[in-house]
Amino acid sequence: MKEEKTVKELFSSYSDDILNYSMSLLKDSDDAKDAVQEVFIRFINSQSSFRGDCSYKTWLLVITRNYCYKKLNGKTNQPVLIDENFPHTYEPKLEEKITLNDALKKLKHEEFELIYLREYACHSYQEIAEILGISVDNVKVKLFRVREQLRKYLK
Amino acid sequence: MKHYEYEINLFVDGELEKEKQSELFEHLANCNDCQSLFTDTLILKEKTRLFCVENLNQIKNKPKPVNKFYKIAFYASSAAAVLLLFLLITAKPKETFITKNEVRVDTVFVEKAVNNEIKNVSTLGKKLKTINSNQFSLVNEMKEMKSAKITFSDLIKYDVGS
Ligand SMILES: [Zn+2]
C-alpha cells in the first residue's frame, strides 16, 4: 500500500507535466491523455528498476518521451538533431516575411522540444540533459543554436 | 573583441556561473552588439514561451468528436491498470489554468540579476542605466505582452479524469 501511495502522489504532482509534454510532442489532446495513462502503466510496471539516478519527475518524463517518440516514429530513442540546413531551408525571402511563430512551427520535434522544456516547462539544463539523455554541454550548445536560428525572425 | 553570445544565452537561463556574471556585465556595459543581443534573447525567450502556451491551448481547444472512450478498458486485466483506474478516480489532478500572465521565473530572475548588478557596481551602474533607458525597449515590450487581456480561450480548464 505504501508503494501505491507514492504512485498516487506522483500522479497528482506530475500528471500535468506529463500531459503538457506529451501534448507538445504529439500535438493532440486525446493522444496526450492516453500518453499519461501509458506512462503511468509503464512506470508502475517498471518501478522496481528505478535506481534513483535522477528524480522521479525526470524519470517519468523520460518514459513520456520514449512513449511519444515511439508513437511518432516507431523509434524509442530519438537523437536530438539540429538541422544543419535550417538557416537555408527557412531563410526568409525578401517578399515573404516569415514570422517567429511560423519559424517555431517549422522546427523539428527535437528542436521544439528543447524550447518547450526550457521556456515552458522551465527545466534546468541538468534536467533537460537527463530527459534527453545527452550531456549538459550538449544542451547548452543545442539551445544556443536553436535560439540563434530563431532570433532572425524576431524583427 | 570577444563577444558574449554564448554567455548571454546561459545567463538568461540562470545557468551562468556567478563568477562569470560580472565579466559578462562588464562587457555588456561596453558593447552595443551584446546589449541588443541580450535584449533580443530575452524577448525571444518570452515570445517562444507565449508560443508554447498558445500552442498547447490550441491543442487543448481543438474541437473533438464526443468520444469519451478510455483506453484504460484495454488494460482491465492487468494489476497496473486497476491501480491506475484507482488513481484516475481518486487522485484528480488539481485544475490547471494556463494563462499568458503566469509568473515568469526566468524574467524575474533576470530582472533581479540586472538590478543587483546595477546596485553592486556603481560605475558600471551608470552605464547600465543608460542601457536601461535607451536599449531596453524590452521592458515596455514585455509589459505590453503581460498586460494583454486574458481572453476566455487563454483560460483553459482540463481534467484528466473526466
Ligand atoms: Zn559584445
GROMACS .gro file of C-alpha atoms in nm, chain A residues 3-5 7-12 14-15 18 32-45 47 60, chain B residues 70-93 160-161:
model
   54
    3GLU     CA    1   0.401   0.196  -0.300
    4GLU     CA    2   0.051   0.277  -0.409
    5LYS     CA    3   0.053   0.598  -0.217
    7VAL     CA    4   0.239   0.647  -0.723
    8LYS     CA    5  -0.070   0.840  -0.628
    9GLU     CA    6   0.141   1.129  -0.510
   10LEU     CA    7   0.347   1.119  -0.824
   11PHE     CA    8   0.033   1.115  -1.029
   12SER     CA    9  -0.117   1.420  -0.869
   14TYR     CA   10   0.330   1.522  -1.228
   15SER     CA   11   0.041   1.414  -1.446
   18ILE     CA   12   0.339   1.459  -1.848
   32ALA     CA   13  -0.166   1.311  -2.480
   33LYS     CA   14  -0.425   1.187  -2.231
   34ASP     CA   15  -0.357   0.834  -2.350
   35ALA     CA   16   0.011   0.903  -2.301
   36VAL     CA   17  -0.042   0.996  -1.936
   37GLN     CA   18  -0.207   0.662  -1.875
   38GLU     CA   19   0.051   0.469  -2.073
   39VAL     CA   20   0.333   0.641  -1.892
   40PHE     CA   21   0.193   0.556  -1.552
   41ILE     CA   22   0.127   0.199  -1.651
   42ARG     CA   23   0.487   0.172  -1.770
   43PHE     CA   24   0.604   0.343  -1.456
   44ILE     CA   25   0.412   0.111  -1.228
   45ASN     CA   26   0.533  -0.195  -1.415
   47GLN     CA   27   0.909   0.085  -1.076
   60LEU     CA   28   0.856   0.995  -1.568
  225TYR     CA   29  -1.094   0.538  -2.234
  226LYS     CA   30  -0.813   0.319  -2.340
  227ILE     CA   31  -0.789   0.207  -1.982
  228ALA     CA   32  -1.055  -0.053  -2.060
  229PHE     CA   33  -0.798  -0.247  -2.259
  230TYR     CA   34  -0.590  -0.293  -1.953
  231ALA     CA   35  -0.871  -0.402  -1.728
  232SER     CA   36  -0.700  -0.730  -1.656
  233SER     CA   37  -0.362  -0.601  -1.551
  234ALA     CA   38  -0.285  -0.503  -1.198
  235ALA     CA   39  -0.129  -0.180  -1.315
  236ALA     CA   40  -0.450  -0.078  -1.483
  237VAL     CA   41  -0.652  -0.140  -1.173
  238LEU     CA   42  -0.415   0.077  -0.979
  239LEU     CA   43  -0.424   0.340  -1.249
  240LEU     CA   44  -0.801   0.338  -1.260
  241PHE     CA   45  -0.794   0.392  -0.889
  242LEU     CA   46  -0.563   0.686  -0.940
  243LEU     CA   47  -0.779   0.842  -1.204
  244ILE     CA   48  -1.078   0.824  -0.979
  245THR     CA   49  -0.923   0.929  -0.653
  246ALA     CA   50  -0.628   1.145  -0.741
  247LYS     CA   51  -0.776   1.401  -0.971
  248PRO     CA   52  -0.501   1.643  -1.052
  315VAL     CA   53  -0.757   1.417  -1.685
  316GLY     CA   54  -1.009   1.206  -1.507
   0.00000   0.00000   0.00000
